[in-house]
PDB file of C-alpha atoms in Angstrom:
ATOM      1  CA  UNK R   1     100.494  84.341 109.000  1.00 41.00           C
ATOM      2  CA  UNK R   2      95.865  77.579 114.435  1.00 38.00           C
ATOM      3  CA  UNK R   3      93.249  76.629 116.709  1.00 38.00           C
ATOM      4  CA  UNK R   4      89.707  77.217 118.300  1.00 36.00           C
ATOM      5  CA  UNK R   5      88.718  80.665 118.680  1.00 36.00           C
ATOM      6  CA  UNK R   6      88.280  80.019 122.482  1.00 37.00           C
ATOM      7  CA  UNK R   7      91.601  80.802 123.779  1.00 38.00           C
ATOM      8  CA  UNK R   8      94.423  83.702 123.062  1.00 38.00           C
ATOM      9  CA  UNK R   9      96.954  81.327 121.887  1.00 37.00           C
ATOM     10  CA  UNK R  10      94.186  79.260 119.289  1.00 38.00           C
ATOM     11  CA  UNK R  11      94.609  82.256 116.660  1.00 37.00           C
ATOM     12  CA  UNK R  12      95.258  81.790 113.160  1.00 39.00           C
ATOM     13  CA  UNK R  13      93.331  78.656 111.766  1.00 38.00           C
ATOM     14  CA  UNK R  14      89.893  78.785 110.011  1.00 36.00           C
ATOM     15  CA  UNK R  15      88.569  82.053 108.230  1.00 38.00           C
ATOM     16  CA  UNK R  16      86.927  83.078 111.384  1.00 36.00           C
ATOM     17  CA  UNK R  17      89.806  82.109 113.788  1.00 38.00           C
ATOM     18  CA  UNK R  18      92.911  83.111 111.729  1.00 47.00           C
ATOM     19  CA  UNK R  19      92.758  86.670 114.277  1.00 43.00           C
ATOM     20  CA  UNK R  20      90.015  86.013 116.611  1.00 35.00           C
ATOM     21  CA  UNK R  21      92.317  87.422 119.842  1.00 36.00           C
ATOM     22  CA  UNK R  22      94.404  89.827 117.051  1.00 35.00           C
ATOM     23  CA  UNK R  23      91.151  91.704 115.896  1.00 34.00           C
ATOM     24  CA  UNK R  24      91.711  95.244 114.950  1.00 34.00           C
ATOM     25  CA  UNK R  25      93.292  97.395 111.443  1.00 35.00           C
ATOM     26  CA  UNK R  26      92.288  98.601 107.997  1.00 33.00           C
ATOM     27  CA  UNK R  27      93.826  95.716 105.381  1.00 35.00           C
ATOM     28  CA  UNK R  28      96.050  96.802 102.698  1.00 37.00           C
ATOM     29  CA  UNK R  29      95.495  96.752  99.227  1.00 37.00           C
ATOM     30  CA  UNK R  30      98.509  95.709  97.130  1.00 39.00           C
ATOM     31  CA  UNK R  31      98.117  97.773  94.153  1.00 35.00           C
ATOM     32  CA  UNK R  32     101.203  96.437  91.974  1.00 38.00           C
ATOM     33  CA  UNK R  33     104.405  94.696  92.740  1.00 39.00           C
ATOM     34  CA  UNK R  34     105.727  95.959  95.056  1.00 43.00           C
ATOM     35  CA  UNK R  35     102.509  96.962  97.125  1.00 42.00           C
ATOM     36  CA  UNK R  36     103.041  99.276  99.427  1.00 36.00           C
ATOM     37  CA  UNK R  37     101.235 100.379 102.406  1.00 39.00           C
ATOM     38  CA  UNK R  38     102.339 101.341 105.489  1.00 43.00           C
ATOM     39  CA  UNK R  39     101.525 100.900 109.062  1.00 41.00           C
ATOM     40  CA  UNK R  40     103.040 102.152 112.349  1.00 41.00           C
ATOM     41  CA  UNK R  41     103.939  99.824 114.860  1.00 42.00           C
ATOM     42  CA  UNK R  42     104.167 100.464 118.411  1.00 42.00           C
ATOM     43  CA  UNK R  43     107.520 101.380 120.241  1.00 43.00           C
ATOM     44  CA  UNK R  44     109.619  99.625 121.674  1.00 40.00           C
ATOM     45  CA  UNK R  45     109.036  98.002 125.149  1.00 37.00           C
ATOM     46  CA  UNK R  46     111.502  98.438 127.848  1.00 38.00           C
ATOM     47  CA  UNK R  47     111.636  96.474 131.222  1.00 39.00           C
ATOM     48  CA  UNK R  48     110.566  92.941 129.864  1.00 38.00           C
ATOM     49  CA  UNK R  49     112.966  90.154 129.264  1.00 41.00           C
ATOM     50  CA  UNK R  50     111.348  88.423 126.328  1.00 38.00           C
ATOM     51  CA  UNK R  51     113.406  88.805 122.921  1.00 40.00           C
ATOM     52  CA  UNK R  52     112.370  91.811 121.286  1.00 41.00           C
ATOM     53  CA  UNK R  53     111.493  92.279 117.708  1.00 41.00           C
ATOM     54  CA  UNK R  54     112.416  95.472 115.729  1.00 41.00           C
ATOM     55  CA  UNK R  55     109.842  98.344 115.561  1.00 42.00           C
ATOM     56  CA  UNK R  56     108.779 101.287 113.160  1.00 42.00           C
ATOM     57  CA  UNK R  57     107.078 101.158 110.512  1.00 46.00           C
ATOM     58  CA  UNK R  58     105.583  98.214 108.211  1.00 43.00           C
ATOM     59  CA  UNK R  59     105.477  98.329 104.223  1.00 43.00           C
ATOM     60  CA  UNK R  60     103.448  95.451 103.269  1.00 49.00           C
ATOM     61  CA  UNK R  61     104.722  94.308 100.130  1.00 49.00           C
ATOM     62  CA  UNK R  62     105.745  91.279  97.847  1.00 50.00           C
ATOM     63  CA  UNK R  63     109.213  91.873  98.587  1.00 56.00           C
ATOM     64  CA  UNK R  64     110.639  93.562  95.194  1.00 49.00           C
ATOM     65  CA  UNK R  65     114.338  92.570  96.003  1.00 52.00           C
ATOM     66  CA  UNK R  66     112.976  88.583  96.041  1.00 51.00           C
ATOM     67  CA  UNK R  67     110.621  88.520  93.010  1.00 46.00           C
ATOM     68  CA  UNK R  68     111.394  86.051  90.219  1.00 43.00           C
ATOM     69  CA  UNK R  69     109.853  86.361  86.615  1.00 38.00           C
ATOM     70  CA  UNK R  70     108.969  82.309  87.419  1.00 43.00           C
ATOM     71  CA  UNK R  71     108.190  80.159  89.736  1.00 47.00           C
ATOM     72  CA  UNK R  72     110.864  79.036  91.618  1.00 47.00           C
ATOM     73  CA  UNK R  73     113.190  75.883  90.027  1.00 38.00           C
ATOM     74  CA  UNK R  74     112.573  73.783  93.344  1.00 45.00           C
ATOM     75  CA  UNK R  75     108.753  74.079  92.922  1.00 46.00           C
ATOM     76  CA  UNK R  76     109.197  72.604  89.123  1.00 39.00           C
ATOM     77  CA  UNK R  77     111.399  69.690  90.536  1.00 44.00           C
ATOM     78  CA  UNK R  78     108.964  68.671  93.455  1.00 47.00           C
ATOM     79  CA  UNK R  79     108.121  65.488  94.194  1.00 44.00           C
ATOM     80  CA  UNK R  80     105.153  63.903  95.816  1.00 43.00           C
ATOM     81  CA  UNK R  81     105.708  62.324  99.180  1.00 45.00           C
ATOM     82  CA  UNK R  82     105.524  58.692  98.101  1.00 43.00           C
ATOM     83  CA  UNK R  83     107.679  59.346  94.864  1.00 42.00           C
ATOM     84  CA  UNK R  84     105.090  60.214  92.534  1.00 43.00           C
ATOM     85  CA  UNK R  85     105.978  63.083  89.841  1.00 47.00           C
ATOM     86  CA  UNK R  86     103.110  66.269  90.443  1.00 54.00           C
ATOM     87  CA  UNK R  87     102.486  68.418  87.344  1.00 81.00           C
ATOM     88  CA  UNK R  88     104.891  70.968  88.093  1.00 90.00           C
ATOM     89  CA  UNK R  89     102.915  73.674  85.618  1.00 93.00           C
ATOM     90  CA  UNK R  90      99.696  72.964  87.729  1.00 96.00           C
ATOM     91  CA  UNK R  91     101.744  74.056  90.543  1.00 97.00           C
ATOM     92  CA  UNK R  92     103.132  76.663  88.935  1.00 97.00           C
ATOM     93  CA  UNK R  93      99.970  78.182  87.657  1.00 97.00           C
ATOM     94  CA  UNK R  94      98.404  77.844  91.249  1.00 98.00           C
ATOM     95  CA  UNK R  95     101.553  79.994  92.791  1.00 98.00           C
ATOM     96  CA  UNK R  96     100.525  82.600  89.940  1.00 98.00           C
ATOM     97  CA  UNK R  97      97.237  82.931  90.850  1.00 98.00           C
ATOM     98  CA  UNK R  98      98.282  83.347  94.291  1.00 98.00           C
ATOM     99  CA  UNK R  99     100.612  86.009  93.638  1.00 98.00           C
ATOM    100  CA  UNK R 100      98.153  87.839  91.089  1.00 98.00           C
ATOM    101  CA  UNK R 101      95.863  87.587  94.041  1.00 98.00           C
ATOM    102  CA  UNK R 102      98.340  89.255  96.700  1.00 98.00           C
ATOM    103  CA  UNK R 103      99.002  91.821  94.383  1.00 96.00           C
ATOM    104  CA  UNK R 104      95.067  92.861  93.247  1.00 97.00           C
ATOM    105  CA  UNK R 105      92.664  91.301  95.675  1.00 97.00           C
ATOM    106  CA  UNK R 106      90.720  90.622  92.880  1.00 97.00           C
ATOM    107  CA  UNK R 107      91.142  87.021  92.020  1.00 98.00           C
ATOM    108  CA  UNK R 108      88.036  85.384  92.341  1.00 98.00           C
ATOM    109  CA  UNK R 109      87.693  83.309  95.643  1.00 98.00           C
ATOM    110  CA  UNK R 110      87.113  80.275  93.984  1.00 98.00           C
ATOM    111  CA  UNK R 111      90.411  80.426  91.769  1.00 98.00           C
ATOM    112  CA  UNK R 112      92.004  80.925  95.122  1.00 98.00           C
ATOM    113  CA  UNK R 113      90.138  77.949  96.421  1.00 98.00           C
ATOM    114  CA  UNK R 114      91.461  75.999  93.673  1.00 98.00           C
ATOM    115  CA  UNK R 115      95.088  76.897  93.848  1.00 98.00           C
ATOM    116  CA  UNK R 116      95.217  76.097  97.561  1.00 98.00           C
ATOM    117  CA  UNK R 117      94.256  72.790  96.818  1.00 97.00           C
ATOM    118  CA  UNK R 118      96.506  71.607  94.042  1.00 97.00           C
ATOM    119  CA  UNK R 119      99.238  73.253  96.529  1.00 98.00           C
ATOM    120  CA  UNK R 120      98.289  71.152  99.041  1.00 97.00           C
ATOM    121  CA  UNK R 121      97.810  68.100  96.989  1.00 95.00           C
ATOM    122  CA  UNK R 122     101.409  68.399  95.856  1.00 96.00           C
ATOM    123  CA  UNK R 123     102.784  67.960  99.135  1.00 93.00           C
ATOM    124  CA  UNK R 124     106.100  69.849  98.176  1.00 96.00           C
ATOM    125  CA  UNK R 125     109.658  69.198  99.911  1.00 96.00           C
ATOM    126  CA  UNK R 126     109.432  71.407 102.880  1.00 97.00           C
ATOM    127  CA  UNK R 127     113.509  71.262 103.908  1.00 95.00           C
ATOM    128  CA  UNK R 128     113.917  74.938 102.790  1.00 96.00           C
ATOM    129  CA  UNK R 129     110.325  76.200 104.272  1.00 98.00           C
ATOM    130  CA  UNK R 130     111.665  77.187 107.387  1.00 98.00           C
ATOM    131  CA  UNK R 131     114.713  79.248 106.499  1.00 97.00           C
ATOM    132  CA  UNK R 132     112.491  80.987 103.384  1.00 98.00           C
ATOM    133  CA  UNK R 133     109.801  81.685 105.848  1.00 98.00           C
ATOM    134  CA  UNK R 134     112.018  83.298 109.460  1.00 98.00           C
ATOM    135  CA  UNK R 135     115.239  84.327 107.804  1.00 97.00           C
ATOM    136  CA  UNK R 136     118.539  83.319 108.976  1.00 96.00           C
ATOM    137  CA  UNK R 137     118.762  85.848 111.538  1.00 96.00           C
ATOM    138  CA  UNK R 138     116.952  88.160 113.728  1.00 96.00           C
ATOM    139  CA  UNK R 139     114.135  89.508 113.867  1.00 95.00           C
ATOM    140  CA  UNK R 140     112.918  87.478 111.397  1.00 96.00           C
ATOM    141  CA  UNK R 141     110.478  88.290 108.261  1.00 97.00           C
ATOM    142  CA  UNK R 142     107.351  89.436 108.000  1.00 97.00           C
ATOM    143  CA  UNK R 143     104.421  88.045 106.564  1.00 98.00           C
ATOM    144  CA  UNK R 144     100.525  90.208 105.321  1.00 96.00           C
ATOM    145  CA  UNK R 145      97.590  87.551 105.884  1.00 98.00           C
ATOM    146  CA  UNK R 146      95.908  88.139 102.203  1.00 98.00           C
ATOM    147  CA  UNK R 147      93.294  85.073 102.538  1.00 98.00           C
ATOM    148  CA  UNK R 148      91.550  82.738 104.715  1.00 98.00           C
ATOM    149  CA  UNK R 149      89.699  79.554 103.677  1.00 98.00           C
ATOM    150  CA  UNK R 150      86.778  77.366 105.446  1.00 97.00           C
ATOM    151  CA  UNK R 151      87.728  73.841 106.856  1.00 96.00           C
ATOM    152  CA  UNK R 152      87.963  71.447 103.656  1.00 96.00           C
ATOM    153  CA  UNK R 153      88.274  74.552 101.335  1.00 97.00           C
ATOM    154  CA  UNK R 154      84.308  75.105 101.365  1.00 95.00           C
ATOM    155  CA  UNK R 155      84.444  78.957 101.284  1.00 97.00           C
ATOM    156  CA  UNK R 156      87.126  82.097 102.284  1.00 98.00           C
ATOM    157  CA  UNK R 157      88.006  85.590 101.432  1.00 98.00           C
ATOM    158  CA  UNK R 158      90.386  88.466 101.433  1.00 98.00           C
ATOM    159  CA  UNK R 159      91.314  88.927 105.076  1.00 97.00           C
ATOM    160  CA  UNK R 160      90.034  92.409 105.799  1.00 96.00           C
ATOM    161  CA  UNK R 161      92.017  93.615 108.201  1.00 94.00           C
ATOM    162  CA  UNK R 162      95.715  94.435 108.262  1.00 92.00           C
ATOM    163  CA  UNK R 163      97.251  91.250 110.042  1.00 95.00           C
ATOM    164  CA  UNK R 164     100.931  91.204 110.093  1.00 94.00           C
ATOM    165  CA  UNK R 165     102.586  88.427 111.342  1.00 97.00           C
ATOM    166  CA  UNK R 166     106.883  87.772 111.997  1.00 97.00           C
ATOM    167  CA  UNK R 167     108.514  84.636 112.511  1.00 98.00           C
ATOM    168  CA  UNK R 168     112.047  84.524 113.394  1.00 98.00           C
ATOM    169  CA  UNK R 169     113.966  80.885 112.680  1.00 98.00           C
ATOM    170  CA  UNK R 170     116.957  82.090 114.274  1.00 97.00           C
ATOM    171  CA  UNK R 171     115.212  82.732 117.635  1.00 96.00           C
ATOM    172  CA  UNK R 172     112.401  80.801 117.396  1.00 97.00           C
ATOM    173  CA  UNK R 173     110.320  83.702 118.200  1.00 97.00           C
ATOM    174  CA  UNK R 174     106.899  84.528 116.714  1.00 98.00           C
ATOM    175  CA  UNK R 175     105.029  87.500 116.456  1.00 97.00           C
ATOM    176  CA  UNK R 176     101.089  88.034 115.563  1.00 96.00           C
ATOM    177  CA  UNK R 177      99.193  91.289 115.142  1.00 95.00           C
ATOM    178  CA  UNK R 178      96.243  93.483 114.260  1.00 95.00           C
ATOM    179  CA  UNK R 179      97.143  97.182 113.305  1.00 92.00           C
ATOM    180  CA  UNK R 180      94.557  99.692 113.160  1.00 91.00           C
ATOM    181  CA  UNK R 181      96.818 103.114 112.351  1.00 89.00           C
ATOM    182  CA  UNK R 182      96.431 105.873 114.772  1.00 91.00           C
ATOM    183  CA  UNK R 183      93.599 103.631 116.393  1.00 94.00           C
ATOM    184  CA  UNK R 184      95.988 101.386 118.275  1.00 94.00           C
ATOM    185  CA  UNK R 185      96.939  97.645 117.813  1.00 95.00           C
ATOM    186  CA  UNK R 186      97.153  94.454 119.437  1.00 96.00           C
ATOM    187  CA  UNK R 187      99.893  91.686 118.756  1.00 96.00           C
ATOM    188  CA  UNK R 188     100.988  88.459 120.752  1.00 97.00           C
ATOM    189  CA  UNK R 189     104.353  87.186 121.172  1.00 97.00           C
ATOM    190  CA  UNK R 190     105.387  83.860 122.173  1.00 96.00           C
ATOM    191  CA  UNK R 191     108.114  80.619 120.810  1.00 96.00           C
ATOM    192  CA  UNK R 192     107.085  78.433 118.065  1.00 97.00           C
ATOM    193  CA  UNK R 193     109.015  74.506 117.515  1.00 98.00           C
ATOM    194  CA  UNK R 194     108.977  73.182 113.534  1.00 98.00           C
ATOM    195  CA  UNK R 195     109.119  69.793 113.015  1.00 96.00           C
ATOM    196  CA  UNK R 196     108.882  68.443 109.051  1.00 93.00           C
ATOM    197  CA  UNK R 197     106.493  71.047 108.076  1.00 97.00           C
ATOM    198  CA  UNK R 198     104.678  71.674 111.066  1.00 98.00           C
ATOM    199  CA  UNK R 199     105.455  74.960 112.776  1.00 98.00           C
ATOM    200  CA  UNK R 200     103.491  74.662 116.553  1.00 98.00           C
ATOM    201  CA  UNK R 201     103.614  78.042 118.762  1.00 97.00           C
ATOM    202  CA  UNK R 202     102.890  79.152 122.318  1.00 97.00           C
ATOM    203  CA  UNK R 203     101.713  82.567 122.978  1.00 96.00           C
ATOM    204  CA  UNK R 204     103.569  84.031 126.129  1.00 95.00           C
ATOM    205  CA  UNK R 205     102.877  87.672 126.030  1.00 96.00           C
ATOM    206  CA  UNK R 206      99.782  90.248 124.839  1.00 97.00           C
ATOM    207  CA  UNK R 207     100.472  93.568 123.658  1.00 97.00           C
ATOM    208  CA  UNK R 208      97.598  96.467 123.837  1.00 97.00           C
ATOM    209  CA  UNK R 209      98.654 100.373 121.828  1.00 95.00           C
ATOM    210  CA  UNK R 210      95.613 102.807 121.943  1.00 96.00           C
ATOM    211  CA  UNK R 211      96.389 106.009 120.253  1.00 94.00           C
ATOM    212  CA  UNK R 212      99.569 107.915 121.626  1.00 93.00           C
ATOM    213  CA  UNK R 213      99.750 105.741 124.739  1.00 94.00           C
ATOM    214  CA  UNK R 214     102.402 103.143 125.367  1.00 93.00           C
ATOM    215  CA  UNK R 215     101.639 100.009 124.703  1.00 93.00           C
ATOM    216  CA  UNK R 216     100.088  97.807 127.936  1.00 96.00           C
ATOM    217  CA  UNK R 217     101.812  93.967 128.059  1.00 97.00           C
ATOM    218  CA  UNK R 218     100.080  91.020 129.625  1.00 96.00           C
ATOM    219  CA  UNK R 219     101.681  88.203 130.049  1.00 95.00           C
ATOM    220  CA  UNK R 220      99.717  84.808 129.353  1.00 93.00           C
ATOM    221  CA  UNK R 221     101.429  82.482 131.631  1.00 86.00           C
ATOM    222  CA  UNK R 222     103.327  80.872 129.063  1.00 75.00           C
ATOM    223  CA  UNK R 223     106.694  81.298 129.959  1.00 71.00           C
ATOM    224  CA  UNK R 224     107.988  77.877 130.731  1.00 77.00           C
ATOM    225  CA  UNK R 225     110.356  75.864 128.485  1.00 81.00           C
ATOM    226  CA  UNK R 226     108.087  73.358 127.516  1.00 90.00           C
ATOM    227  CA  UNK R 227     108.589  73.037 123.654  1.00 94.00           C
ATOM    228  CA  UNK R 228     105.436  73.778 121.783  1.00 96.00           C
ATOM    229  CA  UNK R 229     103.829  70.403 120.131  1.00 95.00           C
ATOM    230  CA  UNK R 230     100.882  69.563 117.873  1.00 91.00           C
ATOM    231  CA  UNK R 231      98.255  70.076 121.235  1.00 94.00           C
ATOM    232  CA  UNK R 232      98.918  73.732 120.806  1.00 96.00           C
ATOM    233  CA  UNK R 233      97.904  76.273 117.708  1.00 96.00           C
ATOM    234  CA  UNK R 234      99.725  74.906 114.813  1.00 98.00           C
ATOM    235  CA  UNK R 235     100.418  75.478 110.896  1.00 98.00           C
ATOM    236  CA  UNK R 236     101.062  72.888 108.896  1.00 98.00           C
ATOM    237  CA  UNK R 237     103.078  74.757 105.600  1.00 98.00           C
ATOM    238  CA  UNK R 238     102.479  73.755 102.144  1.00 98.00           C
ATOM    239  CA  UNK R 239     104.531  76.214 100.382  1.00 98.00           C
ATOM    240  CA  UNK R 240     106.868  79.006 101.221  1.00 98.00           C
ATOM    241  CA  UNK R 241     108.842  80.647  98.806  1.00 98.00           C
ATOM    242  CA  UNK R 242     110.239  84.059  98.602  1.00 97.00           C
ATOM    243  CA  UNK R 243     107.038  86.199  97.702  1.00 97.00           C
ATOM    244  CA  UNK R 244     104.001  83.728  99.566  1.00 98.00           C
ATOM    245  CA  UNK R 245     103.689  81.154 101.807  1.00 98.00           C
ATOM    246  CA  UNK R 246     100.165  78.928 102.220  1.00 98.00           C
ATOM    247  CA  UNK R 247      99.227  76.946 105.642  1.00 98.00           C
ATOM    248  CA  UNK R 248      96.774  75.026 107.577  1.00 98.00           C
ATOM    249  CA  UNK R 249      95.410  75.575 110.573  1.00 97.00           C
ATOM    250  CA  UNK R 250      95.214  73.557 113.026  1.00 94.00           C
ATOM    251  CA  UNK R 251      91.328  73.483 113.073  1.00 93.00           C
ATOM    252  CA  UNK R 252      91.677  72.992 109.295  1.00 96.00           C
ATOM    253  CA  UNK R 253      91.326  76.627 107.637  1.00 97.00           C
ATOM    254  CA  UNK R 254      93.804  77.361 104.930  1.00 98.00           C
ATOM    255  CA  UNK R 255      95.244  80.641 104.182  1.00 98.00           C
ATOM    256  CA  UNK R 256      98.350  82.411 102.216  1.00 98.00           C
ATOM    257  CA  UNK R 257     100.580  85.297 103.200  1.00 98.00           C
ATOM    258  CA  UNK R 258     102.793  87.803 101.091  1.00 97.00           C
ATOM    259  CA  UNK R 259     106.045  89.012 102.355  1.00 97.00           C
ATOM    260  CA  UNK R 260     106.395  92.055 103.442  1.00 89.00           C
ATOM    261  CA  UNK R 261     108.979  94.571 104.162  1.00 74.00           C
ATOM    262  CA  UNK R 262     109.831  95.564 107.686  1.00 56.00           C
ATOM    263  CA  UNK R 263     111.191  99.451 107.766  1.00 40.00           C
ATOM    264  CA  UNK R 264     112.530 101.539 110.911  1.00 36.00           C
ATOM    265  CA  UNK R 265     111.583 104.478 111.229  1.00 32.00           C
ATOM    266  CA  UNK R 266     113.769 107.595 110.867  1.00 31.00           C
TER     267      UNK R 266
END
């Protein structure tokens, strides 16, 4: 699991730019919990310094070993930003819909709609977002885009390709792709900076598989040190937990993830 759809590194915001440079991959269909597809990602890369993340293959799934009967304590104990109490079972009924909708694809959009924007409107703690959402060590976790949303919640749908995305807190790293089986995929690579609840990323690297081939890497020219800030593709996170995790883009498109699993291959 944001910018214009203009440049590589403006991926991930609205419906329409959430992929616009990752474009490519049959979507998933989480059939119960846990949902499990799987995808093949491309081998490893030799004779490139950047940090590397693992390989093999992808099960996208609500992460069984993490699921809860309930919605997390902290989201029940939540406070508004300027110390107002937020009905904590309107929350709570928003992250069910979510999940129901990560596991069936067949909530109706404008339930999902309305869930994003009590979330939102709650304006949750985000001190443990980070940590929930990369892990405390590398390579990270990995996140399935389920569903993107128009600019001021106006429209969205199911995402309908299989977007995986990684982000590693220990390293800072993040990792974006499109997977389209034995078709090929593409993914981008680059550092991301969080601040509050604002996670800002720089793409530095583009990664091209077609069929049996090894994968071609571009680099984007991003390889300084310069710290990414809110003038590059950003998220702004409104709720992470073990199972989902819901963002804005930075050209205002809303969307929610589900955790997946991350599996080598034999």
């Amino acid at each position: 699991m944001v910018s214009s759809t203009t440049a590589p590194s403006n991926l991930l915001s609205t419906s329409s730019t959430f992929f616009t440079s990752n474009s490519t991959h049959t979507f998933l269909r989480p059939s119960k919990l846990p949902c499990i597809s799987k995808i093949t990602l491309p081998p490893k890369i030799t004779h490139t310094h950047l940090p590397r993340f693992h390989r093999g293959k992808t099960r996208a799934a609500i992460d069984e070993g993490n699921q809860s009967a309930t919605v997390p304590i902290a989201v029940q104990e939540q406070q508004l930003s300027k110390g107002v109490v937020h009905d904590a079972k309107e929350v709570e009924e928003s992250v069910k819909v979510l999940k129901n909708a990560a596991k069936t694809r067949q909530v109706p959009k404008e339930e999902v709609l309305s869930a994003f924007s009590v979330i939102e409107k709650a304006k949750l703690d985000p001190s443990g977002f980070l940590n929930t959402l990369g892990g405390s060590k590398s390579p990270g976790r990995t996140w399935m885009l389920i569903f993107t949303a128009q600019k001021q919640l106006k429209g969205g749908s199911y995402f309908p390709l299989t977007a995986v995305q990684r982000f590693d807190a220990a390293g800072k790293r993040i990792e974006n792709g499109i997977y389209l089986g034995p078709i090929g995929c593409l993914t981008f690579e680059g550092r991301f900076s969080w601040k509050n609840r604002i996670l800002a990323f720089i793409f530095e690297c583009i990664r091209i598989k077609v069929g049996p081939f090894n994968p071609l890497e571009i680099s984007l020219g991003q390889k300084d040190d310069r710290e990414p800030g809110t003038k590059d593709p950003f998220f702004v996170w409104f709720y992470i937990d073990e199972e989902i995790a819901v963002a804005r883009g930075r050209s205002g498109g809303t969307a929610f993830w589900c955790r997946c699993r991350h599996v080598m291959s034999p």
